[in-house]
Coordinates of C-alpha atoms in Angstrom, one line a residue:
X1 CA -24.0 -0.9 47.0
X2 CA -24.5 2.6 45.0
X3 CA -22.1 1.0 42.4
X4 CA -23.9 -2.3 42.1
X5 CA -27.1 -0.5 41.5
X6 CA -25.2 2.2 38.9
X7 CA -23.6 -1.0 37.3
X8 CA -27.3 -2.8 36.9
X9 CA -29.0 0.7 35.6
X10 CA -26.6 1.5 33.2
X11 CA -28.2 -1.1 30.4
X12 CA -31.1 1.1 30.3
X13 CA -29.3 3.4 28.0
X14 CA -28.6 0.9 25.6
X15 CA -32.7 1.6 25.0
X16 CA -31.7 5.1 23.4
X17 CA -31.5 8.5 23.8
X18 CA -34.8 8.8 25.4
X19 CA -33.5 6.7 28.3
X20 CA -31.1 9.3 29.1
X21 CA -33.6 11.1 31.5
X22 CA -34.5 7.6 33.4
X23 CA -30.8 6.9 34.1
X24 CA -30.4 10.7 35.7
X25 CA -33.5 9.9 37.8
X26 CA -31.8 6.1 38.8
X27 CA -28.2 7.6 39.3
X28 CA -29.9 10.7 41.4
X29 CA -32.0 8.4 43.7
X30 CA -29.2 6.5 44.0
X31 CA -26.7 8.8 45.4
X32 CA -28.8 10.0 47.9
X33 CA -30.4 7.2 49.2
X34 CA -27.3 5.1 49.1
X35 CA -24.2 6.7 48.2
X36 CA -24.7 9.8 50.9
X37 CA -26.1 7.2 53.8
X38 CA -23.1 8.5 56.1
X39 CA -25.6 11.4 56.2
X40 CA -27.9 10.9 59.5
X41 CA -30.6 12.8 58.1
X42 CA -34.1 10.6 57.5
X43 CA -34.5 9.7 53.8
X44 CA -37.8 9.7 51.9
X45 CA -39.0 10.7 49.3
X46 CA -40.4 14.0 51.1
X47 CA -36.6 14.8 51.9
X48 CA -35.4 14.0 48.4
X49 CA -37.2 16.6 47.0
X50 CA -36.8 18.8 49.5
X51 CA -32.9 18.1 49.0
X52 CA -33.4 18.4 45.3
X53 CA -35.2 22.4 45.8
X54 CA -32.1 23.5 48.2
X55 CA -29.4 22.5 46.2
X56 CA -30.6 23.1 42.2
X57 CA -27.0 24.2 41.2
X58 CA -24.9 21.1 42.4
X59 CA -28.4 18.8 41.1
X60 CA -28.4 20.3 38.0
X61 CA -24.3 20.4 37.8
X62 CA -24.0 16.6 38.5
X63 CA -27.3 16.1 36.1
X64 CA -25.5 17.7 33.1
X65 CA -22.2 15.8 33.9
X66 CA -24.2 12.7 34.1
X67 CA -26.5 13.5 31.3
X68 CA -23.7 14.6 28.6
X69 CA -21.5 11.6 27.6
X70 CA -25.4 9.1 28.5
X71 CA -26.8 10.8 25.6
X72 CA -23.6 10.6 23.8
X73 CA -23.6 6.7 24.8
X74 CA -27.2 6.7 24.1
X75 CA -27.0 7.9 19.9
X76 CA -24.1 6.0 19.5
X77 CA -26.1 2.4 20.9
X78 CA -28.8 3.6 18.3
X79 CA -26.4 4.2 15.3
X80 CA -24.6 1.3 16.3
X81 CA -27.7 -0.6 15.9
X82 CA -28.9 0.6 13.3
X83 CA -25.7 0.0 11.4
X84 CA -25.7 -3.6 13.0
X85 CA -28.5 -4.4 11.6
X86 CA -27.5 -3.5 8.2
X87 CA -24.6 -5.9 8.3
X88 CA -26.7 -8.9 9.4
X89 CA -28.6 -7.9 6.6
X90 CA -26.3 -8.0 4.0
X91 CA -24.4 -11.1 5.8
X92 CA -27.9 -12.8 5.4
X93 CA -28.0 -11.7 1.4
X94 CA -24.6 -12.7 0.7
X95 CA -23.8 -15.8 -1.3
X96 CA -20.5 -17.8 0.1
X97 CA -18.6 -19.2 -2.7
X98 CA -17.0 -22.8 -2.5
X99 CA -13.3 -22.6 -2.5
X100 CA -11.8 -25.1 -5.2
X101 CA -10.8 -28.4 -3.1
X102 CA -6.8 -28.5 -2.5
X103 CA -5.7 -25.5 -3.8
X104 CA -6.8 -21.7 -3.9
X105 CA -8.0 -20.0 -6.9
X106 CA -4.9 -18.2 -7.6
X107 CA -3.3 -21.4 -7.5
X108 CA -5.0 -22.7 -10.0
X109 CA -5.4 -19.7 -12.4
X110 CA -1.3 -20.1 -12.8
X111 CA -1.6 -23.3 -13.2
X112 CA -3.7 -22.8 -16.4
X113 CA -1.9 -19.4 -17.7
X114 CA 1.8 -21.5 -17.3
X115 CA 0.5 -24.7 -18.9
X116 CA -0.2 -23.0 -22.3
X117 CA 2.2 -24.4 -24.5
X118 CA 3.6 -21.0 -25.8
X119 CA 4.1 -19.5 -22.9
X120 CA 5.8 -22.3 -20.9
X121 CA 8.5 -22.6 -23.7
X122 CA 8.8 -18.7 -23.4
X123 CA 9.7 -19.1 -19.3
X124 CA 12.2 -22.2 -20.4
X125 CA 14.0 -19.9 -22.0
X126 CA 15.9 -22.3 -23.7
X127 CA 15.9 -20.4 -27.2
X128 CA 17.3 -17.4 -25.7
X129 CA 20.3 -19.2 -24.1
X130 CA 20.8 -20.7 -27.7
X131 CA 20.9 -16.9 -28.8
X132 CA 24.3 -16.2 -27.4
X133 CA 23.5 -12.8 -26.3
X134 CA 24.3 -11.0 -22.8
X135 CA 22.0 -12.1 -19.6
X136 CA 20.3 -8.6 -19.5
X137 CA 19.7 -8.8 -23.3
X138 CA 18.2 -12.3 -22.9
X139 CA 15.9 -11.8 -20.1
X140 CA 15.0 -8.7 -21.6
X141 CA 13.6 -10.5 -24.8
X142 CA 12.2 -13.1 -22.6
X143 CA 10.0 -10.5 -20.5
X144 CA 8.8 -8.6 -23.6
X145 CA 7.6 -12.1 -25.6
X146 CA 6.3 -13.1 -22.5
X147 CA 4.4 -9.2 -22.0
X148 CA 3.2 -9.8 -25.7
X149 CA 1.9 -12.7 -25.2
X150 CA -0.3 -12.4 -22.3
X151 CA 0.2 -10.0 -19.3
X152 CA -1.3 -12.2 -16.8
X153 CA 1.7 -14.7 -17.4
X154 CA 4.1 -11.3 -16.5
X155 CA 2.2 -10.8 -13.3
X156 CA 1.7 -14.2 -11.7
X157 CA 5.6 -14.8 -12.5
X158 CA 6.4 -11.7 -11.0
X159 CA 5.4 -12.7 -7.7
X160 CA 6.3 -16.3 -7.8
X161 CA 7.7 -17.8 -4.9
X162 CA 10.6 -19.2 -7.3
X163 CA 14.0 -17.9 -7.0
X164 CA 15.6 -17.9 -10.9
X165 CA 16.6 -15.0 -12.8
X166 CA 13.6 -14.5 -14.8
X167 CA 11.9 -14.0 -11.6
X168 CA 14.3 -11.9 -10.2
X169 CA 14.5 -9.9 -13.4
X170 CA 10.7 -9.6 -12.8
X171 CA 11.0 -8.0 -9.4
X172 CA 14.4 -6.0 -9.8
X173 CA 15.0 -5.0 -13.0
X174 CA 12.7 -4.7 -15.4
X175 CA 13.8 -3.6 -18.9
X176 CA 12.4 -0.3 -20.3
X177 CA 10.6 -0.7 -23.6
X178 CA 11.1 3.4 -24.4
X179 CA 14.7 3.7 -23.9
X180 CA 16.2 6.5 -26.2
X181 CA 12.4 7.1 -27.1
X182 CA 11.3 8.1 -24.5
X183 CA 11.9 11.7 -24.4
X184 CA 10.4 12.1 -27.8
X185 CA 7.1 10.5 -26.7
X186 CA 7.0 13.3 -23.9
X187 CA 7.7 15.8 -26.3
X188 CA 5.1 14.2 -28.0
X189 CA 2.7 14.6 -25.4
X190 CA 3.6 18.0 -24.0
X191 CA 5.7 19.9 -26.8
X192 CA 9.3 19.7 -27.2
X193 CA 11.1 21.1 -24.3
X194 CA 8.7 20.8 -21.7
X195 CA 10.0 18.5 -19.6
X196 CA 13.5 17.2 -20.2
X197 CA 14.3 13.6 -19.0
X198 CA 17.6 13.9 -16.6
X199 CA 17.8 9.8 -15.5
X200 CA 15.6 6.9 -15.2
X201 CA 14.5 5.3 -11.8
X202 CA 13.9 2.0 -13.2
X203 CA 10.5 0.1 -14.6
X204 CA 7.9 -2.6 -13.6
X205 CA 5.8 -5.0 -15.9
X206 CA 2.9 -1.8 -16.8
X207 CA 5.0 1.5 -16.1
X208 CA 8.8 3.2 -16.1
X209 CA 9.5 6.1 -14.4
X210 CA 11.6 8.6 -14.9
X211 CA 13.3 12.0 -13.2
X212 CA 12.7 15.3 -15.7
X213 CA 13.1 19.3 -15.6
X214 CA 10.8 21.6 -16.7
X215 CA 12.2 24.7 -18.8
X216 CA 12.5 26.7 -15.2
X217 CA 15.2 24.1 -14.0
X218 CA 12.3 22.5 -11.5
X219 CA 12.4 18.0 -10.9
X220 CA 9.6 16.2 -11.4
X221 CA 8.9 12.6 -11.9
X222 CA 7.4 11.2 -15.0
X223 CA 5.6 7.7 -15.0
X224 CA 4.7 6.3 -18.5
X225 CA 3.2 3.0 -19.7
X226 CA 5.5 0.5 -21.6
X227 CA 5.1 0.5 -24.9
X228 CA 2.0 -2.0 -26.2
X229 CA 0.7 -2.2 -22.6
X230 CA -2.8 -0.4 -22.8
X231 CA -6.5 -1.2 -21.2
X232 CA -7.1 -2.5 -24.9
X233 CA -4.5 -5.0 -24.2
X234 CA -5.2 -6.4 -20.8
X235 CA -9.1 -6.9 -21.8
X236 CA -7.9 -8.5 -25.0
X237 CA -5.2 -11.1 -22.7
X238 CA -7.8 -11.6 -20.3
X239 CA -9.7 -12.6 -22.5
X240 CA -7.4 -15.0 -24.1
X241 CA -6.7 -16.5 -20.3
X242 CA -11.3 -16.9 -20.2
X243 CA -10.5 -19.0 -23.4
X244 CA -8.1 -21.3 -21.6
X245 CA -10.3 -21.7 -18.7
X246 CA -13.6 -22.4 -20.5
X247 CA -11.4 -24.8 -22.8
X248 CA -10.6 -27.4 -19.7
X249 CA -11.9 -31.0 -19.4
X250 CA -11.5 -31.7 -15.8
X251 CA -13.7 -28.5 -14.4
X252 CA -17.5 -28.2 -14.1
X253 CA -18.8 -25.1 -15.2
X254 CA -19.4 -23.7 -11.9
X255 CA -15.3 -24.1 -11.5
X256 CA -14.9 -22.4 -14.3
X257 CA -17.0 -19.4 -13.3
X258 CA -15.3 -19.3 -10.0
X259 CA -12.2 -18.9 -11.6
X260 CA -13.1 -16.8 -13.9
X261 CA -14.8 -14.7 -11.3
X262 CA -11.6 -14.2 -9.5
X263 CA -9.6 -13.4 -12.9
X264 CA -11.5 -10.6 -13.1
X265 CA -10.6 -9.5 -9.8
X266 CA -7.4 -9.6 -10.6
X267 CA -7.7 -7.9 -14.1
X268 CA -9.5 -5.1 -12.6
X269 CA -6.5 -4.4 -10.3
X270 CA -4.3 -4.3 -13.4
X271 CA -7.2 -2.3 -15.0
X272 CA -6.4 0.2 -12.8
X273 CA -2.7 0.0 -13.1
X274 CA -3.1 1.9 -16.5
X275 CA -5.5 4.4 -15.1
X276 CA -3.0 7.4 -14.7
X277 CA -6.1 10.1 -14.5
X278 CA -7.7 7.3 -12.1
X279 CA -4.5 7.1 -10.0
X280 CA -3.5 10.9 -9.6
X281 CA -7.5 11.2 -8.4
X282 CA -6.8 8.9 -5.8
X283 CA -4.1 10.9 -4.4
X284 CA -5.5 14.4 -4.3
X285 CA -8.2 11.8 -2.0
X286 CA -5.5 10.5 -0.1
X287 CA -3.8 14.3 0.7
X288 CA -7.2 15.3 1.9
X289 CA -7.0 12.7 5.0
X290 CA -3.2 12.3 5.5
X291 CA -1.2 15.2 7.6
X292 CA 1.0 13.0 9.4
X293 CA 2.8 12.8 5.8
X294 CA 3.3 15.0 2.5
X295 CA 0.8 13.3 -0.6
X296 CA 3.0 14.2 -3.6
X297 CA 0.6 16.0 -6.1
X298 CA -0.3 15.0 -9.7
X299 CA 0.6 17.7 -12.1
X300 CA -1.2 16.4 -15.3
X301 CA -1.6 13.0 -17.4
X302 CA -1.4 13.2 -21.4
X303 CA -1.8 10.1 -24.0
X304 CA -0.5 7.7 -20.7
X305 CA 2.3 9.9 -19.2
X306 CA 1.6 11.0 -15.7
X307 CA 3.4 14.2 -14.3
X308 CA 4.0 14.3 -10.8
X309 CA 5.8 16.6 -8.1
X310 CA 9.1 14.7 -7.4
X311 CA 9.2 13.6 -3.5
X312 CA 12.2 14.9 -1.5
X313 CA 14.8 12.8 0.5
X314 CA 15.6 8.6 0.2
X315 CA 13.1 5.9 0.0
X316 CA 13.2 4.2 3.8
X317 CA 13.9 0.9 2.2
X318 CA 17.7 2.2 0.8
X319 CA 17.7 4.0 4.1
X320 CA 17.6 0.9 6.3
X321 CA 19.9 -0.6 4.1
X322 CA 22.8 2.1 4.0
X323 CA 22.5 1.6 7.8
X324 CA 23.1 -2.0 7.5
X325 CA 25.4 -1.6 4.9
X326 CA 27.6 -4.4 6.9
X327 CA 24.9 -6.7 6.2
X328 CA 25.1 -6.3 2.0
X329 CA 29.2 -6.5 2.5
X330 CA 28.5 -10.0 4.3
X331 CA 26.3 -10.8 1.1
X332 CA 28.6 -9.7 -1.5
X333 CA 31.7 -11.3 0.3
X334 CA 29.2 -14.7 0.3
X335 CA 28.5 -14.2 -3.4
X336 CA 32.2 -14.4 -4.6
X337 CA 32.9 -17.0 -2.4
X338 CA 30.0 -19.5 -4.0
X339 CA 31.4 -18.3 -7.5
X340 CA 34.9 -19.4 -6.6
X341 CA 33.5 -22.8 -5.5
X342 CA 31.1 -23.3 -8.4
X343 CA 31.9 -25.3 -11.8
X344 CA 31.8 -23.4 -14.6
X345 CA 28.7 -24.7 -16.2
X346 CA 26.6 -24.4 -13.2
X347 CA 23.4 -23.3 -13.5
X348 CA 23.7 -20.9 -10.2
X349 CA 26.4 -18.9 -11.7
X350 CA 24.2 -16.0 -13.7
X351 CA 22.5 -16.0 -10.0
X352 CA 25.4 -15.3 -7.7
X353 CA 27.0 -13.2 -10.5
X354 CA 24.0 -11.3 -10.5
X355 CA 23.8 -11.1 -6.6
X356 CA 27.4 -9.8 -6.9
X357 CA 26.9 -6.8 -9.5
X358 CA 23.7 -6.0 -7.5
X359 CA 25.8 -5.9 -3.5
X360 CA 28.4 -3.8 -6.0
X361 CA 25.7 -1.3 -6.8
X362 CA 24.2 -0.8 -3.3
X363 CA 27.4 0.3 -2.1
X364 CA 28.3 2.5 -4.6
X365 CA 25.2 4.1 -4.1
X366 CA 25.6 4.1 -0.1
X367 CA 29.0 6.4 -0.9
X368 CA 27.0 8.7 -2.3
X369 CA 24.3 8.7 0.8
X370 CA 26.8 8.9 3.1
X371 CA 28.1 12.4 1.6
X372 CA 24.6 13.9 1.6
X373 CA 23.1 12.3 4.7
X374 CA 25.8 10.9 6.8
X375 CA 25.4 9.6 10.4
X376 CA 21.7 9.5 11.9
X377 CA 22.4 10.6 15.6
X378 CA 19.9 8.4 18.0
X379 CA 17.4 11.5 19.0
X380 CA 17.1 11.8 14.4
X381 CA 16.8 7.7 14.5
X382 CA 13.7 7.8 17.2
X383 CA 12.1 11.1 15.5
X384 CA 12.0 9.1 12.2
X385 CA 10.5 5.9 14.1
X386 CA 7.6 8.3 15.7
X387 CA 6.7 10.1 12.9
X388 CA 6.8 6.8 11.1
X389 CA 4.6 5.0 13.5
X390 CA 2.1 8.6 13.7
X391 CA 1.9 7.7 9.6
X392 CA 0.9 4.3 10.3
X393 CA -1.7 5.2 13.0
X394 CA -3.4 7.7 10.4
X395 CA -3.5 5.4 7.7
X396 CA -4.8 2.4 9.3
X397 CA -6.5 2.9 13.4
X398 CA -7.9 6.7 12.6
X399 CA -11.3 6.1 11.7
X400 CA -13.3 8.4 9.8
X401 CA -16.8 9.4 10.3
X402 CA -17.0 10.1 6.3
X403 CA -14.7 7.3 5.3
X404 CA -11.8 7.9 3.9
X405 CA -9.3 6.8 1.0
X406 CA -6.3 4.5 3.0
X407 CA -2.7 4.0 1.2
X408 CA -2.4 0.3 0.2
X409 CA 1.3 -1.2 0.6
X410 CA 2.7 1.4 3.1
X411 CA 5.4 -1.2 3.5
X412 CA 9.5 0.5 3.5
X413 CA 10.1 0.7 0.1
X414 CA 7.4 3.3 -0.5
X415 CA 8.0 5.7 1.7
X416 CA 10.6 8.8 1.4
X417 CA 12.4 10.1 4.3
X418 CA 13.4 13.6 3.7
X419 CA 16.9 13.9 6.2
X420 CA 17.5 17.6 5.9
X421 CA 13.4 18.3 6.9
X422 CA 13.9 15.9 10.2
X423 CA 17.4 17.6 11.5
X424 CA 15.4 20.9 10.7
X425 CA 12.8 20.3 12.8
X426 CA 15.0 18.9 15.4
X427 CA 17.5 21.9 15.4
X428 CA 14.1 24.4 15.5
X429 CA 15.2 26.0 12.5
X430 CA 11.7 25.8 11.3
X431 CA 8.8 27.0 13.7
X432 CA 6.4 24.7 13.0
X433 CA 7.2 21.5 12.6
X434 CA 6.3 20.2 9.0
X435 CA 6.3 16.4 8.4
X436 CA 9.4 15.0 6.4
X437 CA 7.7 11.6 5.1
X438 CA 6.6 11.8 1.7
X439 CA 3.9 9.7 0.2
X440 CA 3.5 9.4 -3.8
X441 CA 0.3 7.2 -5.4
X442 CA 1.6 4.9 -7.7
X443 CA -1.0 2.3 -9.0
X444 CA 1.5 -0.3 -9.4
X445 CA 3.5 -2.9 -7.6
X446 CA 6.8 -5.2 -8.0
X447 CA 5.1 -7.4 -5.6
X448 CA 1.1 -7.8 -6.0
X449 CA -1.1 -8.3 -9.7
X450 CA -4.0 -6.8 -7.8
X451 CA -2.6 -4.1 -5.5
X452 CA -5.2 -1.0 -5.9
X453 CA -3.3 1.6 -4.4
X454 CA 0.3 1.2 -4.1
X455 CA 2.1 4.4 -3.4
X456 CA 6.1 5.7 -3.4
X457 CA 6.2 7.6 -0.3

């Protein structure tokens, strides 16, 4: 009974803060009229009181136990309200936009940037075959008349569901525009000898990166833009793609401004690609919420190079890979089988002989991480997948009263597991545990046109 009646008070805190008080009073009567009825004594109200003078300590015990988390309940029902209402509010103010019948805007956006007659015989690529030259030379013209002519084309191919080697060039390997000049545009930038480029790490459709030395003998990593690719450059493209939109017979003007409304979604994301000051902001924001990982820091960023601390250890992505290394064997044993098979003028040949080189590569490099890391042991293997999983908590189910900046594509290939830190924290060679997942902002993906924060860990 004393629950029942506890169960059909309790809504009266929902009133506030100021129902706190009432509650006490309800819970209080309760207890001893119904909870304590084992007790023979006569109850009235006389006697309550009377119980209420001989006891103050236990009464005013129990009233502060009771009291505490009520008024906690009771600020958070009127924040929650409050905040409540605010939503409705805008919810009621916001205007829903019709979705374009049949397909989504994206859809139709790359419908419109691939139909443009020069770009569509750029992505044939029939001239470049004609050209006689080696695949990596020819995909590596293709990409950079395609960047020239518009970068939106680069980006929705990029992350085409399609499977040929333009594609796959696009995701894997795209070609630097620098090359041999790149360490003179650094020297450029920060005076000869400041930071000395020892290899590249590879490059995407906006950016390469690359691993340097400072004049002590220190790493760090150095991201630049490709040459041509500047803010000027995407405004002046997106511009060029508002043209083709506004230029179509079968759309009303209110499809058109949908669709331009969502191009300029996805031009801001690539906006912000190029934003090296922008981005190393973003993760001196990100360090200031994240313990469960190391944030690498931004050093500086001079005429679009950006200077950062290089992260320790091997990106989890080549990490799950060395330790299916069986799996890539399987895959490069499959590849040289279908090239046996094939005729010579197949089409899938540059594909399989590509799939071959690229199984070749991974396991040279897995010889290497097997001399620096070898084995994990089991107890190393489930310290890696807790601190992994107390990364992911932080990120994503901590809230914030404040708010607070989140890392956007936390997925395996940005994240850097630093072996040596884990056994040492395992072995107790260090006192306090320190975490040995790195996380490193990079505003730009191999796998999204409008990823806003999209980090190397």
């Amino acid at each position: 009974i004393s629950g029942v009646i506890n169960g059909l008070t309790a809504p009266i805190m929902t009133i506030g803060v100021a129902a706190a008080p009432l509650y006490i009073i309800a819970n209080s009567l309760n207890r001893y009229f119904i909870a304590t009825r084992e007790d023979r004594k006569e109850k009235s109200a006389k006697s309550y009181i009377e119980n209420l003078k001989t006891t103050p300590f236990i009464n005013a015990l129990s009233a502060a136990l009771i009291a505490i988390p009520a008024i906690k309940k009771g600020k958070f029902d009127v924040k929650y309200t409050k905040n409540l209402d605010k939503v409705v509010e805008n919810l009621k103010n916001a205007k829903l936009e019709e979705t374009l019948k049949g397909k989504t805007a994206y859809q139709e956006l790359e419908e419109i940037i691939f139909g443009k007659e020069k770009i569509k015989t750029i992505m044939e690529g029939s001239k470049y075959f004609e050209s006689g030259l080696e695949e990596d030379e020819r995909l590596k013209l293709q990409i950079q008349d395609l960047i020239d002519e518009n970068i939106f084309a680069v980006k929705f191919k990029q992350i085409s569901s399609k499977n040929d080697s333009l594609t796959h060039a696009l995701k894997e390997k795209c070609p630097s525009t620098w090359g041999n000049e790149a360490q003179s545009a650094i020297d450029k930038a920060f005076g000869k000898g400041k930071y000395t480029i020892q290899n590249s790490l590879g490059a995407g459709t906006i950016a390469e990166t690359y691993i340097v030395k400072d004049e002590k003998g220190k790493e760090y990593c150095i991201k630049m833009l490709k040459k041509g690719i500047n803010s000027e450059k995407i405004l002046k493209d997106k511009e060029a793609f508002i043209d083709l939109i506004n230029n179509l017979e079968n759309k009303t003007p209110d499809e058109k401004e949908f669709l331009i409304k969502n191009l300029d979604s996805i031009a801001e994301g690539i906006l912000q690609e190029v934003d090296f000051k922008n981005e190393m902001k973003a993760a001196e924001e990100l360090r200031k919420v994240t313990s469960k990982a190391r944030v690498v820091k931004g050093v500086e960023v001079k005429d679009n190079i950006y200077v950062m601390e290089k992260a320790q250890g091997i990106s989890l992505k080549t990490l799950s890979e060395y330790l299916e290394a069986d799996s890539i064997k399987k895959s490069l044993e499959s590849a040289k089988k279908n090239l046996q098979e094939l005729d010579d003028n197949s089409w899938l040949k540059s594909y399989y002989e590509e799939q071959v080189k690229e199984c070749e590569r991974k396991l040279k490099e897995f010889e290497q991480i097997e001399k620096e890391i070898g084995t994990i042991s089991k107890d190393e293997a489930k310290a890696l997948m807790e601190q992994y999983q107390d990364v992911l908590i932080e990120q994503f189910s901590k809230v914030d009263s404040k708010g607070k900046i989140i890392h956007g594509d936390i997925h395996s290939g940005n994240i850097f597991v630093d072996i040596k830190a884990l056994r040492e924290n395992l072995t107790g060679k260090i006192l306090v545990p320190k975490p040995f997942v790195t996380i490193i902002l990079f505003l730009f993906s191999k796998n999204s046109p409008q990823a806003n924060f999209v980090p190397y860990l």
